[in-house]
Amino acid sequence: MQDIQLIQLNDQLTSQATEMDDITQKFTDLTILNESYKSQIESMTSNQLKELEQLRENYTKLEESYRKIDSQLYVEKEKVKRIESERNEMRQQLASNADLLVSEFTRGSDLRNSMRSISSDGTNVDSSNTDSQTQCKEKKKN
């Protein structure tokens, strides 16, 4: 009976040892798989970190470009303001000159009209005698 029990115990131990070997093999397989996944994750993480660093560099470059463009835009806006100011000053000067020209023209017309009506000897001047050469000739005669 002891032999039977020993055989049964031996069978149980053999069965348990086989189960333990299976479990150990599965554990080893899982460990290998885990290491493989870990390596892949580290590789992916490393690649992602490299990509992230590249993105940061690109962002920094874009930010610098934006600052330069913004600065240039500010300079150009200031130039436009200065040019518009100069243009407005020129318009005002032109309007002032036009007013002066109209005033001088009116004064000249008034003077011509008054010279037409009175000659140097007090007689009415003919409209054909209004040009300056004729007036000079008349003055020389007097």
Coordinates of N, CA and C in Angstrom, one line a residue:
M1 N 0.8 -1.2 0.0 CA 0.0 0.0 0.0 C 0.9 1.3 0.0
Q2 N 1.9 1.1 0.7 CA 2.8 2.3 0.7 C 3.4 2.4 -0.7
D3 N 3.6 1.4 -1.4 CA 4.1 1.5 -2.8 C 3.1 2.2 -3.7
I4 N 1.9 1.9 -3.5 CA 0.8 2.5 -4.3 C 0.8 4.0 -4.0
Q5 N 0.8 4.3 -2.7 CA 0.8 5.7 -2.3 C 2.0 6.4 -2.8
L6 N 3.1 5.7 -2.8 CA 4.3 6.4 -3.3 C 4.2 6.6 -4.8
I7 N 3.7 5.6 -5.5 CA 3.5 5.7 -7.0 C 2.5 6.9 -7.2
Q8 N 1.4 6.9 -6.5 CA 0.5 8.0 -6.7 C 1.1 9.4 -6.3
L9 N 1.8 9.4 -5.3 CA 2.5 10.6 -4.9 C 3.5 11.0 -5.9
N10 N 4.2 10.0 -6.5 CA 5.2 10.3 -7.5 C 4.5 10.8 -8.8
D11 N 3.4 10.2 -9.1 CA 2.6 10.7 -10.3 C 2.1 12.1 -10.1
Q12 N 1.7 12.4 -8.8 CA 1.2 13.7 -8.5 C 2.4 14.7 -8.6
L13 N 3.5 14.4 -8.1 CA 4.7 15.2 -8.1 C 5.1 15.4 -9.5
T14 N 5.1 14.4 -10.3 CA 5.5 14.5 -11.7 C 4.5 15.4 -12.5
S15 N 3.2 15.2 -12.2 CA 2.2 16.1 -12.8 C 2.4 17.5 -12.4
Q16 N 2.6 17.7 -11.1 CA 2.9 19.1 -10.6 C 4.2 19.7 -11.2
A17 N 5.2 18.8 -11.3 CA 6.4 19.3 -11.9 C 6.2 19.7 -13.4
T18 N 5.4 18.9 -14.1 CA 5.1 19.2 -15.5 C 4.3 20.5 -15.5
E19 N 3.4 20.7 -14.6 CA 2.6 22.0 -14.6 C 3.6 23.1 -14.2
M20 N 4.5 22.9 -13.3 CA 5.5 23.9 -12.9 C 6.3 24.2 -14.1
D21 N 6.8 23.2 -14.9 CA 7.6 23.5 -16.1 C 6.8 24.3 -17.1
D22 N 5.5 23.9 -17.3 CA 4.6 24.7 -18.2 C 4.5 26.1 -17.7
I23 N 4.3 26.3 -16.4 CA 4.1 27.7 -15.9 C 5.5 28.4 -16.0
T24 N 6.6 27.7 -15.8 CA 7.9 28.4 -15.9 C 8.1 28.8 -17.4
Q25 N 7.7 27.9 -18.3 CA 7.9 28.2 -19.7 C 7.0 29.4 -20.1
K26 N 5.8 29.4 -19.6 CA 4.9 30.5 -19.9 C 5.4 31.8 -19.3
F27 N 6.0 31.7 -18.1 CA 6.6 32.9 -17.5 C 7.8 33.4 -18.3
T28 N 8.6 32.4 -18.7 CA 9.7 32.8 -19.5 C 9.3 33.4 -20.9
D29 N 8.3 32.8 -21.5 CA 7.7 33.4 -22.7 C 7.2 34.8 -22.5
L30 N 6.5 35.0 -21.4 CA 5.9 36.3 -21.1 C 7.0 37.3 -20.7
T31 N 8.0 36.8 -20.1 CA 9.2 37.7 -19.8 C 9.8 38.2 -21.1
I32 N 10.1 37.2 -22.0 CA 10.7 37.5 -23.3 C 9.8 38.5 -24.0
L33 N 8.5 38.2 -24.1 CA 7.5 39.1 -24.7 C 7.5 40.5 -24.1
N34 N 7.5 40.5 -22.8 CA 7.5 41.7 -22.0 C 8.8 42.6 -22.4
E35 N 9.9 41.9 -22.4 CA 11.2 42.6 -22.8 C 11.1 43.1 -24.2
S36 N 10.5 42.3 -25.1 CA 10.3 42.8 -26.5 C 9.4 44.0 -26.6
Y37 N 8.3 43.9 -25.9 CA 7.4 45.1 -25.8 C 8.0 46.3 -25.2
K38 N 8.8 46.0 -24.1 CA 9.5 47.1 -23.4 C 10.5 47.8 -24.4
S39 N 11.2 47.0 -25.2 CA 12.2 47.5 -26.1 C 11.5 48.3 -27.2
Q40 N 10.3 47.7 -27.7 CA 9.6 48.4 -28.7 C 9.0 49.8 -28.2
I41 N 8.5 49.8 -27.0 CA 8.0 51.0 -26.3 C 9.1 52.0 -26.2
E42 N 10.3 51.5 -25.7 CA 11.4 52.4 -25.5 C 11.8 53.0 -26.9
S43 N 11.8 52.2 -27.9 CA 12.2 52.6 -29.2 C 11.2 53.6 -29.7
M44 N 9.9 53.3 -29.6 CA 8.8 54.2 -30.0 C 8.9 55.5 -29.2
T45 N 9.1 55.4 -27.9 CA 9.3 56.6 -27.0 C 10.5 57.4 -27.5
S46 N 11.6 56.8 -27.8 CA 12.7 57.5 -28.2 C 12.5 58.2 -29.5
N47 N 11.8 57.5 -30.4 CA 11.4 58.1 -31.7 C 10.5 59.3 -31.5
Q48 N 9.5 59.1 -30.6 CA 8.5 60.1 -30.4 C 9.2 61.3 -29.7
L49 N 10.2 61.0 -28.8 CA 10.9 62.1 -28.2 C 11.7 62.9 -29.3
K50 N 12.3 62.2 -30.2 CA 13.1 62.8 -31.3 C 12.1 63.7 -32.1
E51 N 10.9 63.1 -32.4 CA 10.0 63.8 -33.2 C 9.5 65.1 -32.4
L52 N 9.3 64.9 -31.2 CA 8.8 66.0 -30.3 C 9.9 67.1 -30.3
E53 N 11.1 66.7 -30.2 CA 12.2 67.7 -30.2 C 12.3 68.4 -31.5
Q54 N 12.1 67.7 -32.6 CA 12.1 68.3 -33.9 C 10.9 69.3 -34.0
L55 N 9.8 68.9 -33.5 CA 8.6 69.8 -33.5 C 8.9 71.0 -32.7
R56 N 9.5 70.9 -31.6 CA 9.9 72.0 -30.8 C 10.8 73.0 -31.5
E57 N 11.8 72.4 -32.2 CA 12.7 73.2 -33.0 C 12.0 73.9 -34.1
N58 N 11.1 73.2 -34.8 CA 10.3 73.8 -35.9 C 9.4 74.9 -35.3
Y59 N 8.8 74.7 -34.2 CA 8.0 75.7 -33.6 C 8.8 76.9 -33.2
T60 N 10.0 76.7 -32.7 CA 10.9 77.8 -32.3 C 11.2 78.6 -33.5
K61 N 11.6 77.9 -34.6 CA 11.9 78.6 -35.9 C 10.7 79.4 -36.4
L62 N 9.5 78.8 -36.4 CA 8.3 79.5 -36.8 C 8.0 80.7 -35.9
E63 N 8.2 80.6 -34.7 CA 8.0 81.7 -33.7 C 9.0 82.8 -34.1
E64 N 10.2 82.5 -34.3 CA 11.2 83.5 -34.7 C 10.9 84.2 -36.0
S65 N 10.4 83.4 -37.0 CA 10.0 83.9 -38.2 C 8.8 84.9 -38.0
Y66 N 7.9 84.4 -37.2 CA 6.7 85.3 -36.9 C 7.1 86.6 -36.3
R67 N 8.0 86.6 -35.4 CA 8.5 87.8 -34.7 C 9.1 88.7 -35.8
K68 N 10.0 88.1 -36.7 CA 10.6 89.0 -37.7 C 9.6 89.6 -38.6
I69 N 8.6 88.8 -39.0 CA 7.6 89.3 -39.9 C 6.7 90.3 -39.2
D70 N 6.4 90.1 -37.9 CA 5.6 91.1 -37.2 C 6.4 92.4 -37.0
S71 N 7.7 92.3 -36.8 CA 8.6 93.4 -36.7 C 8.6 94.2 -38.0
Q72 N 8.8 93.4 -39.1 CA 8.8 94.1 -40.5 C 7.4 94.7 -40.8
L73 N 6.4 94.1 -40.4 CA 5.0 94.6 -40.6 C 4.9 95.9 -39.8
Y74 N 5.4 96.0 -38.6 CA 5.3 97.2 -37.8 C 6.1 98.3 -38.5
V75 N 7.3 98.0 -39.0 CA 8.1 99.0 -39.7 C 7.4 99.5 -40.9
E76 N 6.8 98.5 -41.7 CA 6.1 98.9 -42.9 C 4.8 99.8 -42.6
K77 N 4.1 99.4 -41.5 CA 3.0 100.2 -41.1 C 3.4 101.7 -40.7
E78 N 4.5 101.8 -40.1 CA 5.1 103.1 -39.7 C 5.4 103.9 -41.0
K79 N 6.0 103.2 -41.9 CA 6.4 103.8 -43.2 C 5.1 104.3 -43.9
V80 N 4.1 103.5 -43.9 CA 2.8 103.9 -44.5 C 2.2 105.1 -43.8
K81 N 2.3 105.1 -42.5 CA 1.8 106.3 -41.7 C 2.5 107.5 -42.1
R82 N 3.9 107.4 -42.2 CA 4.7 108.5 -42.5 C 4.4 109.0 -43.9
I83 N 4.3 108.1 -44.8 CA 4.0 108.5 -46.2 C 2.6 109.1 -46.3
E84 N 1.6 108.6 -45.6 CA 0.3 109.2 -45.6 C 0.3 110.6 -45.0
S85 N 1.1 110.7 -43.9 CA 1.2 112.1 -43.3 C 1.9 113.0 -44.3
E86 N 2.9 112.6 -45.0 CA 3.6 113.5 -46.0 C 2.6 113.8 -47.1
R87 N 1.8 112.8 -47.5 CA 0.9 113.0 -48.6 C -0.2 114.0 -48.2
N88 N -0.7 113.9 -46.9 CA -1.6 114.9 -46.4 C -1.0 116.3 -46.4
E89 N 0.2 116.4 -45.9 CA 0.9 117.7 -45.9 C 1.0 118.2 -47.3
M90 N 1.3 117.4 -48.3 CA 1.5 117.8 -49.7 C 0.1 118.3 -50.2
R91 N -1.0 117.6 -49.8 CA -2.3 117.9 -50.3 C -2.7 119.3 -49.7
Q92 N -2.4 119.5 -48.4 CA -2.7 120.8 -47.8 C -1.9 121.9 -48.4
Q93 N -0.6 121.6 -48.7 CA 0.2 122.6 -49.4 C -0.3 122.9 -50.8
L94 N -0.7 121.8 -51.5 CA -1.3 122.0 -52.8 C -2.5 122.8 -52.8
A95 N -3.4 122.5 -51.8 CA -4.6 123.3 -51.6 C -4.3 124.7 -51.3
S96 N -3.4 124.9 -50.5 CA -3.0 126.3 -50.1 C -2.4 127.0 -51.3
N97 N -1.6 126.3 -52.1 CA -1.0 126.9 -53.3 C -2.1 127.2 -54.3
A98 N -3.1 126.3 -54.4 CA -4.2 126.5 -55.4 C -5.0 127.7 -54.9
D99 N -5.2 127.9 -53.6 CA -5.9 129.0 -53.1 C -5.2 130.3 -53.5
L100 N -3.8 130.2 -53.2 CA -3.0 131.4 -53.5 C -3.0 131.7 -55.0
L101 N -3.0 130.7 -55.8 CA -3.0 130.9 -57.3 C -4.3 131.5 -57.7
V102 N -5.4 131.0 -57.2 CA -6.7 131.6 -57.5 C -6.8 133.0 -57.0
S103 N -6.3 133.3 -55.9 CA -6.2 134.7 -55.3 C -5.4 135.6 -56.2
E104 N -4.2 135.1 -56.6 CA -3.4 135.9 -57.5 C -4.0 136.1 -58.9
F105 N -4.7 135.0 -59.4 CA -5.3 135.1 -60.7 C -6.5 136.1 -60.6
T106 N -7.2 136.1 -59.5 CA -8.3 137.0 -59.3 C -7.8 138.4 -59.2
R107 N -6.7 138.6 -58.5 CA -6.1 139.9 -58.3 C -5.6 140.4 -59.7
G108 N -5.0 139.5 -60.5 CA -4.6 139.9 -61.8 C -5.7 140.3 -62.7
S109 N -6.8 139.5 -62.6 CA -8.0 139.8 -63.4 C -8.6 141.1 -63.0
D110 N -8.7 141.4 -61.7 CA -9.2 142.7 -61.3 C -8.3 143.8 -61.8
L111 N -7.0 143.6 -61.7 CA -6.1 144.6 -62.2 C -6.2 144.8 -63.7
R112 N -6.3 143.8 -64.4 CA -6.5 143.9 -65.9 C -7.8 144.6 -66.2
N113 N -8.8 144.2 -65.5 CA -10.1 144.9 -65.7 C -10.1 146.4 -65.4
S114 N -9.4 146.7 -64.3 CA -9.3 148.1 -64.0 C -8.4 148.9 -65.0
M115 N -7.4 148.2 -65.5 CA -6.5 148.8 -66.5 C -7.3 149.0 -67.9
R116 N -8.2 148.1 -68.1 CA -9.0 148.2 -69.3 C -9.9 149.4 -69.3
S117 N -10.4 149.6 -68.1 CA -11.4 150.7 -68.0 C -10.7 152.1 -68.0
I118 N -9.5 152.2 -67.6 CA -8.8 153.5 -67.5 C -7.5 153.4 -68.3
S119 N -7.3 154.3 -69.2 CA -6.0 154.4 -69.8 C -5.1 155.4 -69.1
S120 N -3.9 155.5 -69.5 CA -3.0 156.4 -68.8 C -3.4 157.9 -69.0
D121 N -4.1 158.2 -70.1 CA -4.6 159.6 -70.3 C -6.0 159.8 -69.8
G122 N -6.6 158.8 -69.2 CA -8.0 158.9 -68.7 C -9.0 158.5 -69.6
T123 N -8.7 158.0 -70.8 CA -9.7 157.5 -71.7 C -9.9 156.1 -71.6
N124 N -11.0 155.5 -72.0 CA -11.3 154.1 -72.0 C -10.3 153.3 -72.9
V125 N -9.8 152.2 -72.4 CA -8.9 151.4 -73.2 C -9.7 150.4 -74.0
D126 N -9.3 150.2 -75.2 CA -9.9 149.2 -76.0 C -9.5 147.8 -75.5
S127 N -10.3 146.8 -75.7 CA -10.0 145.4 -75.1 C -8.8 144.8 -75.8
S128 N -8.5 145.3 -77.0 CA -7.3 144.8 -77.7 C -6.0 145.3 -77.1
N129 N -6.1 146.3 -76.3 CA -4.9 147.0 -75.7 C -4.6 146.4 -74.4
T130 N -5.1 145.3 -74.1 CA -4.9 144.7 -72.7 C -3.6 144.0 -72.5
D131 N -3.0 143.6 -73.6 CA -1.7 142.8 -73.4 C -0.6 143.8 -72.9
S132 N 0.3 143.2 -72.3 CA 1.4 144.0 -71.6 C 2.3 144.8 -72.6
Q133 N 2.5 144.3 -73.8 CA 3.3 145.0 -74.8 C 2.6 146.3 -75.2
T134 N 1.3 146.2 -75.4 CA 0.6 147.4 -75.8 C 0.6 148.4 -74.7
Q135 N 0.5 148.0 -73.5 CA 0.5 148.9 -72.3 C 1.9 149.5 -72.2
C136 N 2.9 148.8 -72.4 CA 4.3 149.3 -72.3 C 4.5 150.4 -73.4
K137 N 4.0 150.1 -74.6 CA 4.1 151.1 -75.7 C 3.4 152.4 -75.4
E138 N 2.3 152.3 -74.8 CA 1.5 153.5 -74.4 C 2.2 154.3 -73.3
K139 N 2.8 153.6 -72.4 CA 3.6 154.3 -71.3 C 4.8 155.0 -71.9
K140 N 5.5 154.4 -72.9 CA 6.6 155.0 -73.5 C 6.3 156.2 -74.3
K141 N 5.1 156.2 -74.9 CA 4.6 157.4 -75.6 C 4.4 158.6 -74.7
N142 N 3.9 158.3 -73.5 CA 3.6 159.4 -72.5 C 4.8 159.9 -71.9

